[in-house]
Coordinates of C-alpha atoms and ligand atoms in Angstrom, one line a residue:
X1 CA 6.4 -35.6 3.5
X2 CA 6.6 -32.7 5.9
X3 CA 5.7 -30.0 3.3
X4 CA 3.0 -30.0 0.8
X5 CA 4.8 -29.2 -2.5
X6 CA 3.3 -26.5 -4.7
X7 CA 2.9 -29.0 -7.5
X8 CA 1.1 -31.3 -5.2
X9 CA -1.4 -28.7 -4.0
X10 CA -4.8 -29.6 -5.6
X11 CA -6.7 -27.0 -7.4
X12 CA -9.5 -27.1 -4.7
X13 CA -7.4 -27.5 -1.7
X14 CA -8.2 -30.4 0.5
X15 CA -4.9 -30.4 2.4
X16 CA -4.4 -29.7 6.0
X17 CA -6.4 -26.6 7.3
X18 CA -3.1 -24.7 7.9
X19 CA -2.3 -25.0 4.3
X20 CA -5.5 -24.0 2.9
X21 CA -5.9 -20.5 1.7
X22 CA -9.2 -19.0 3.4
X23 CA -11.7 -17.4 1.1
X24 CA -11.4 -13.6 0.9
X25 CA -14.5 -12.8 2.9
X26 CA -13.4 -15.2 5.8
X27 CA -10.0 -13.7 5.8
X28 CA -11.4 -10.2 5.8
X29 CA -13.4 -11.0 8.9
X30 CA -10.4 -12.5 10.6
X31 CA -8.2 -9.6 9.6
X32 CA -10.7 -7.1 11.1
X33 CA -10.7 -8.9 14.4
X34 CA -6.9 -9.3 14.3
X35 CA -6.4 -5.7 13.4
X36 CA -8.3 -4.4 16.4
X37 CA -6.0 -6.6 18.5
X38 CA -2.9 -5.4 16.7
X39 CA -3.9 -1.8 17.4
X40 CA -3.9 -2.6 21.2
X41 CA -0.4 -4.1 20.9
X42 CA 0.7 -1.2 19.0
X43 CA -0.3 1.2 21.7
X44 CA 1.5 -1.0 24.3
X45 CA 4.7 -2.0 22.4
X46 CA 5.2 -0.3 19.2
X47 CA 8.9 -1.4 19.0
X48 CA 7.7 -5.0 18.5
X49 CA 6.6 -4.2 15.0
X50 CA 8.2 -3.6 11.6
X51 CA 5.9 -2.4 9.0
X52 CA 6.4 -2.9 5.3
X53 CA 4.2 -1.2 2.8
X54 CA 4.7 0.9 -0.4
X55 CA 3.5 2.3 -3.7
X56 CA 3.9 1.6 -7.4
X57 CA 5.5 4.7 -8.7
X58 CA 2.9 5.6 -11.6
X59 CA 2.3 9.1 -10.7
X60 CA 2.5 11.7 -7.9
X61 CA 0.5 10.7 -4.8
X62 CA -3.1 12.1 -4.4
X63 CA -5.7 12.8 -1.9
X64 CA -6.8 9.1 -1.9
X65 CA -3.3 8.0 -0.8
X66 CA -3.3 10.5 2.0
X67 CA -6.5 9.2 3.6
X68 CA -6.2 5.6 2.8
X69 CA -2.3 5.0 3.6
X70 CA -0.1 8.0 4.0
X71 CA -1.3 9.5 7.2
X72 CA -1.5 6.1 8.7
X73 CA 2.1 5.3 8.0
X74 CA 3.1 8.6 9.6
X75 CA 1.0 7.7 12.5
X76 CA 2.7 4.3 12.9
X77 CA 6.2 5.9 12.4
X78 CA 5.4 8.6 15.1
X79 CA 4.2 5.9 17.3
X80 CA 7.7 4.3 17.3
X81 CA 7.2 1.5 14.8
X82 CA 10.0 0.7 12.3
X83 CA 8.4 1.6 9.0
X84 CA 9.9 0.4 5.7
X85 CA 8.4 1.8 2.4
X86 CA 9.1 0.2 -1.0
X87 CA 8.7 2.4 -4.0
X88 CA 7.7 -0.6 -6.0
X89 CA 9.3 0.3 -9.4
X90 CA 9.3 -3.3 -10.6
X91 CA 5.6 -3.4 -10.2
X92 CA 5.2 -0.5 -12.7
X93 CA 6.0 -2.8 -15.5
X94 CA 3.7 -5.5 -14.6
X95 CA 0.8 -4.2 -16.7
X96 CA 2.3 -1.6 -19.1
X97 CA 5.0 -1.4 -21.7
X98 CA 5.9 2.2 -21.1
X99 CA 6.9 2.9 -17.5
X100 CA 7.1 6.6 -18.2
X101 CA 10.0 8.6 -16.7
X102 CA 10.7 6.6 -13.7
X103 CA 13.3 8.8 -12.1
X104 CA 11.0 11.8 -12.2
X105 CA 7.9 9.8 -10.9
X106 CA 10.0 8.2 -8.1
X107 CA 11.2 11.6 -7.1
X108 CA 7.6 12.9 -6.8
X109 CA 6.4 10.0 -4.8
X110 CA 9.4 10.4 -2.3
X111 CA 8.6 14.1 -2.1
X112 CA 5.1 13.2 -1.3
X113 CA 6.3 10.8 1.5
X114 CA 8.6 13.4 3.0
X115 CA 6.0 16.2 2.8
X116 CA 3.5 14.0 4.4
X117 CA 5.8 13.5 7.4
X118 CA 7.9 10.4 6.7
X119 CA 11.2 11.0 8.4
X120 CA 14.1 9.3 6.7
X121 CA 16.0 9.3 10.0
X122 CA 13.4 7.0 11.5
X123 CA 11.8 5.2 8.5
X124 CA 13.4 3.5 5.4
X125 CA 12.4 4.4 1.9
X126 CA 13.9 2.3 -0.9
X127 CA 13.3 1.1 -4.5
X128 CA 13.0 -2.5 -5.6
X129 CA 15.4 -2.4 -8.4
X130 CA 18.3 -1.2 -6.2
X131 CA 18.1 -4.3 -3.9
X132 CA 19.2 -7.4 -5.8
X133 CA 19.0 -9.8 -2.7
X134 CA 15.3 -8.9 -2.2
X135 CA 14.6 -9.8 -5.8
X136 CA 16.6 -13.1 -5.6
X137 CA 14.2 -14.2 -3.0
X138 CA 11.6 -14.4 -5.6
X139 CA 13.1 -17.5 -7.0
X140 CA 12.8 -19.9 -4.1
X141 CA 9.5 -18.3 -3.2
X142 CA 8.0 -19.0 -6.5
X143 CA 8.8 -22.7 -5.8
X144 CA 6.5 -22.6 -2.8
X145 CA 3.3 -21.7 -4.7
X146 CA 1.4 -23.4 -7.4
X147 CA 0.1 -21.9 -10.7
X148 CA -3.4 -22.8 -9.5
X149 CA -3.0 -20.8 -6.4
X150 CA -1.7 -17.8 -8.3
X151 CA -4.7 -18.1 -10.8
X152 CA -7.1 -17.8 -8.0
X153 CA -5.8 -14.3 -6.9
X154 CA -8.7 -12.0 -7.3
X155 CA -6.7 -8.9 -7.4
X156 CA -4.4 -10.3 -10.1
X157 CA -7.4 -11.2 -12.1
X158 CA -9.0 -7.8 -11.9
X159 CA -5.7 -6.2 -12.8
X160 CA -5.3 -8.4 -15.8
X161 CA -8.8 -7.5 -17.0
X162 CA -8.1 -3.8 -16.5
X163 CA -4.7 -4.2 -18.5
X164 CA -6.5 -6.0 -21.4
X165 CA -9.3 -3.3 -21.4
X166 CA -6.9 -0.3 -21.4
X167 CA -4.3 -1.5 -23.7
X168 CA -5.4 -4.8 -25.3
X169 CA -2.6 -6.5 -23.5
X170 CA -2.4 -10.0 -22.2
X171 CA -1.3 -10.8 -18.6
X172 CA 2.5 -10.7 -18.3
X173 CA 4.5 -13.3 -16.2
X174 CA 5.4 -10.5 -13.9
X175 CA 1.8 -9.5 -13.2
X176 CA 0.9 -13.2 -12.8
X177 CA 3.6 -13.6 -10.1
X178 CA 3.8 -10.2 -8.4
X179 CA 1.9 -11.2 -5.3
X180 CA 5.0 -13.6 -4.8
X181 CA 7.4 -10.6 -5.5
X182 CA 5.4 -8.7 -2.9
X183 CA 6.0 -11.6 -0.6
X184 CA 9.6 -10.9 -1.1
X185 CA 9.1 -7.2 -0.4
X186 CA 7.6 -8.0 2.9
X187 CA 9.7 -11.0 4.1
X188 CA 13.2 -9.6 3.1
X189 CA 13.1 -7.4 6.1
X190 CA 11.0 -9.9 8.1
X191 CA 8.2 -7.3 8.5
X192 CA 5.6 -8.6 10.8
X193 CA 2.7 -6.0 10.0
X194 CA 1.4 -4.9 6.7
X195 CA -1.2 -2.2 6.5
X196 CA -3.5 -3.1 3.7
X197 CA -6.8 -2.2 2.1
X198 CA -9.4 -5.0 1.3
X199 CA -8.0 -5.4 -2.2
X200 CA -4.5 -6.3 -1.0
X201 CA -5.5 -8.9 1.5
X202 CA -5.2 -11.9 -0.9
X203 CA -1.6 -10.7 -1.4
X204 CA -1.0 -10.8 2.3
X205 CA -2.4 -14.4 2.3
X206 CA 0.2 -15.4 -0.3
X207 CA 3.0 -13.8 1.9
X208 CA 1.7 -15.8 4.9
X209 CA 1.6 -19.0 2.8
X210 CA 5.0 -18.5 1.4
X211 CA 6.5 -17.8 4.9
X212 CA 4.6 -20.8 6.4
X213 CA 5.9 -23.2 3.6
X214 CA 9.4 -21.8 3.7
X215 CA 9.5 -22.4 7.6
X216 CA 8.1 -26.0 7.2
X217 CA 10.4 -26.9 4.4
X218 CA 13.7 -25.3 5.5
X219 CA 13.5 -24.4 9.1
X220 CA 10.9 -26.8 10.6
X221 CA 12.0 -26.6 14.2
X222 CA 13.0 -23.0 14.7
X223 CA 11.0 -21.2 11.8
X224 CA 12.6 -18.2 10.1
X225 CA 10.1 -15.9 8.6
X226 CA 7.3 -14.3 10.6
X227 CA 3.8 -14.7 9.1
X228 CA 3.0 -11.1 9.0
X229 CA -0.3 -9.7 10.1
X230 CA -2.7 -7.4 8.2
X231 CA -3.4 -4.0 9.7
X232 CA -6.7 -3.4 7.9
X233 CA -6.8 0.3 7.2
X234 CA -10.5 1.6 7.8
X235 CA -11.7 1.5 4.3
X236 CA -11.2 5.0 3.4
X237 CA -11.8 5.0 -0.4
X238 CA -11.8 8.4 -1.7
X239 CA -13.9 9.2 -4.9
X240 CA -12.6 11.2 -7.8
X241 CA -14.6 14.0 -9.1
X242 CA -16.3 11.7 -11.6
X243 CA -17.7 9.6 -8.7
X244 CA -15.4 6.6 -9.3
X245 CA -12.6 5.5 -7.0
X246 CA -9.9 8.2 -7.1
X247 CA -7.0 6.9 -9.2
X248 CA -4.2 8.3 -11.4
X249 CA -5.0 6.1 -14.3
X250 CA -8.7 7.5 -14.4
X251 CA -7.5 11.1 -14.5
X252 CA -10.1 12.0 -11.6
X253 CA -7.5 12.6 -8.9
X254 CA -6.4 15.6 -6.9
X255 CA -2.7 15.3 -6.5
X256 CA -1.4 16.4 -3.1
X257 CA 1.0 18.8 -4.9
X258 CA -1.7 20.6 -6.8
X259 CA -2.2 24.2 -6.3
X260 CA -4.9 26.0 -4.5
X261 CA -6.7 26.9 -7.6
X262 CA -6.6 23.4 -8.8
X263 CA -7.9 22.4 -5.5
X264 CA -10.8 24.8 -5.8
X265 CA -11.6 23.8 -9.4
X266 CA -11.5 20.0 -8.5
X267 CA -14.2 20.5 -5.7
X268 CA -16.2 22.7 -7.9
X269 CA -16.5 19.8 -10.2
X270 CA -17.1 17.2 -7.5
X271 CA -20.4 15.4 -7.6
X272 CA -23.2 15.6 -5.0
X273 CA -26.8 14.7 -5.3
X274 CA -30.1 16.4 -5.4
X275 CA -31.1 16.4 -1.9
X276 CA -30.6 19.8 -0.2
X277 CA -30.1 18.9 3.4
X278 CA -26.6 17.4 4.1
X279 CA -26.5 14.1 6.0
X280 CA -23.8 11.5 6.4
X281 CA -25.2 8.4 4.9
X282 CA -22.4 6.5 3.2
X283 CA -24.6 3.8 1.7
X284 CA -27.3 5.9 0.3
X285 CA -25.5 9.1 -0.5
X286 CA -21.9 8.0 -1.5
X287 CA -20.8 11.3 -3.2
X288 CA -21.9 13.4 -0.2
X289 CA -20.4 11.0 2.3
X290 CA -17.0 11.1 0.2
X291 CA -16.9 14.9 0.5
X292 CA -17.8 14.8 4.3
X293 CA -15.0 12.1 4.9
X294 CA -12.5 14.1 3.0
X295 CA -13.3 17.4 4.7
X296 CA -13.6 15.9 8.1
X297 CA -10.1 14.1 7.8
X298 CA -8.5 17.3 6.9
X299 CA -10.2 19.4 9.4
X300 CA -9.8 16.9 12.2
X301 CA -13.3 16.3 12.9
X302 CA -15.8 13.6 12.0
X303 CA -18.1 13.3 8.9
X304 CA -21.2 13.4 11.1
X305 CA -20.2 16.5 12.7
X306 CA -19.3 18.2 9.5
X307 CA -22.7 17.1 8.1
X308 CA -24.5 18.7 11.1
X309 CA -22.4 22.0 10.6
X310 CA -23.5 22.3 7.0
X311 CA -27.0 20.8 7.3
X312 CA -29.7 22.8 5.5
X313 CA -27.0 25.1 3.8
X314 CA -26.7 22.4 1.1
X315 CA -24.3 21.1 -1.3
X316 CA -22.9 24.4 -2.4
X317 CA -21.9 25.2 1.1
X318 CA -20.7 21.7 1.7
X319 CA -18.2 22.1 -1.3
X320 CA -16.9 25.5 0.1
X321 CA -16.4 24.1 3.6
X322 CA -14.6 20.9 2.1
X323 CA -12.5 23.0 -0.2
X324 CA -11.3 25.3 2.7
X325 CA -10.6 22.2 4.9
X326 CA -8.4 20.7 2.0
X327 CA -6.6 23.9 1.1
X328 CA -5.8 24.8 4.9
X329 CA -5.2 21.1 5.8
X330 CA -2.7 20.5 3.0
X331 CA -1.0 23.9 3.2
X332 CA 1.9 22.8 5.5
X333 CA 2.4 19.5 3.4
X334 CA 2.4 21.7 0.3
X335 CA 4.7 24.3 1.7
X336 CA 7.1 21.6 2.9
X337 CA 7.0 19.9 -0.6
X338 CA 7.7 23.1 -2.5
X339 CA 10.6 24.0 -0.3
X340 CA 12.1 20.5 -0.7
X341 CA 11.5 20.6 -4.5
X342 CA 13.1 24.0 -4.8
X343 CA 16.2 22.6 -2.9
X344 CA 17.0 20.4 -5.9
X345 CA 17.6 16.8 -6.6
X346 CA 19.9 16.2 -3.6
X347 CA 17.2 15.8 -1.1
X348 CA 15.5 12.8 -2.7
X349 CA 18.8 11.3 -3.9
X350 CA 20.1 11.3 -0.4
X351 CA 16.9 9.8 1.1
X352 CA 17.0 6.9 -1.5
X353 CA 20.8 6.5 -1.2
X354 CA 20.4 6.0 2.5
X355 CA 17.3 3.8 2.3
X356 CA 18.6 1.6 -0.4
X357 CA 21.8 1.2 1.5
X358 CA 19.9 0.0 4.6
X359 CA 17.5 -2.2 2.6
X360 CA 20.5 -3.9 0.9
X361 CA 22.1 -4.5 4.2
X362 CA 19.0 -6.1 5.5
X363 CA 18.3 -8.1 2.3
X364 CA 21.9 -9.3 2.1
X365 CA 21.6 -10.8 5.6
X366 CA 18.2 -12.4 4.9
X367 CA 19.4 -13.9 1.6
X368 CA 22.6 -15.3 3.5
X369 CA 20.3 -16.8 6.1
X370 CA 18.0 -18.2 3.4
X371 CA 20.8 -19.8 1.4
X372 CA 22.2 -21.3 4.6
X373 CA 18.9 -22.8 5.5
X374 CA 18.3 -24.1 2.0
X375 CA 21.8 -25.6 1.9
X376 CA 23.0 -23.5 -1.0
X377 CA 26.1 -21.8 0.7
X378 CA 29.0 -23.4 -1.1
X379 CA 32.0 -21.6 0.2
Ligands
LIG401 N1 1.0 -3.1 -4.6 C1 1.1 -2.0 -3.8 C2 0.3 -1.0 -4.6 O1 -0.3 -1.1 -5.5 C3 2.5 -1.6 -3.6 C4 3.4 -2.6 -2.8 C5 4.5 -3.2 -3.4 C6 3.2 -3.2 -1.6 N2 5.0 -4.0 -2.5 C7 4.2 -4.1 -1.3 C8 2.3 -2.9 -0.6 C9 4.2 -4.9 -0.3 C10 2.3 -3.7 0.5 C11 3.3 -4.7 0.7 O2 0.5 0.3 -4.3

């Protein structure tokens, strides 16, 4: 048989190397090397790339999103890459019963995109639930992976533990299969580049596996789906003011839309350490390093330079400097955001209407190709 079937894939893969999912650390190293390569190609020929990425609409975006992903997406867009952003509303219900006020949250997320510099004339912003053909791809894709493979996904495992701890809820079928749904997000538009943090690398492996197996099974000579590459975002984990990774659900985040007063209060509460002299030592002094990275990113300098500038003036001075950098750095974004929010619901509605129309056009075409290749076009 040409293609190893999902059911025939052993729990500990012994199949052909091409079909064996590499371990996370191995794939991290590979992805790092490849990312450097990709950056070079991006500089030379940005038009070769279509990027797909996105967010779960669980709340307005925060400083962590800006540093880890948002600014990078805008950079890619401005470099001439075709950027497609999914507002992953179906992912919200993977691990909770109450999705909250989705229309309101989706609106906040889209406003954050636009305020950060995503330009709807060049980039596409769409929501999962509005694109039926994307979701239909999930069915053939699910046939290409085994339960054992899904069970090994470390991100899904971690999220299941989290859901259990937070709300005593067992893993839903949608949480279990969401990496495959994410493969549909990426492959429906045949994106060939996905900016990811470390934690999302296993998902990209799933996408690559799905693309490879689909091609082997249904388009063995020509291929159909690209195996998308990871663009590893330099790991810019931003800490919240409790010292843990900034996240909406932990309640330790500074939202991009926050006021100046809230920004001042946020950094007043931020943690530092007991050493007076400020230095940039990420391993040994994570809290201080975090403030330096945030301040440097928004002031357009480097953490090391910022550390030198503060030096003996200590943590109090560091907080003041970082607060000013964030207040000043976010001012244009916040002004744009407030102006758009004041313009009423039409702004976001129009962006999504346009993005969803484009996503549907692309998804319909892909699904038609897929059905053709699978031999399920009957008329
Ligand atoms: N899982 C991503 C997050 O947690 C959002 C997302 C959905 C995504 N589909 C994607 C990211 C496809 C990259 C590619 O925010």
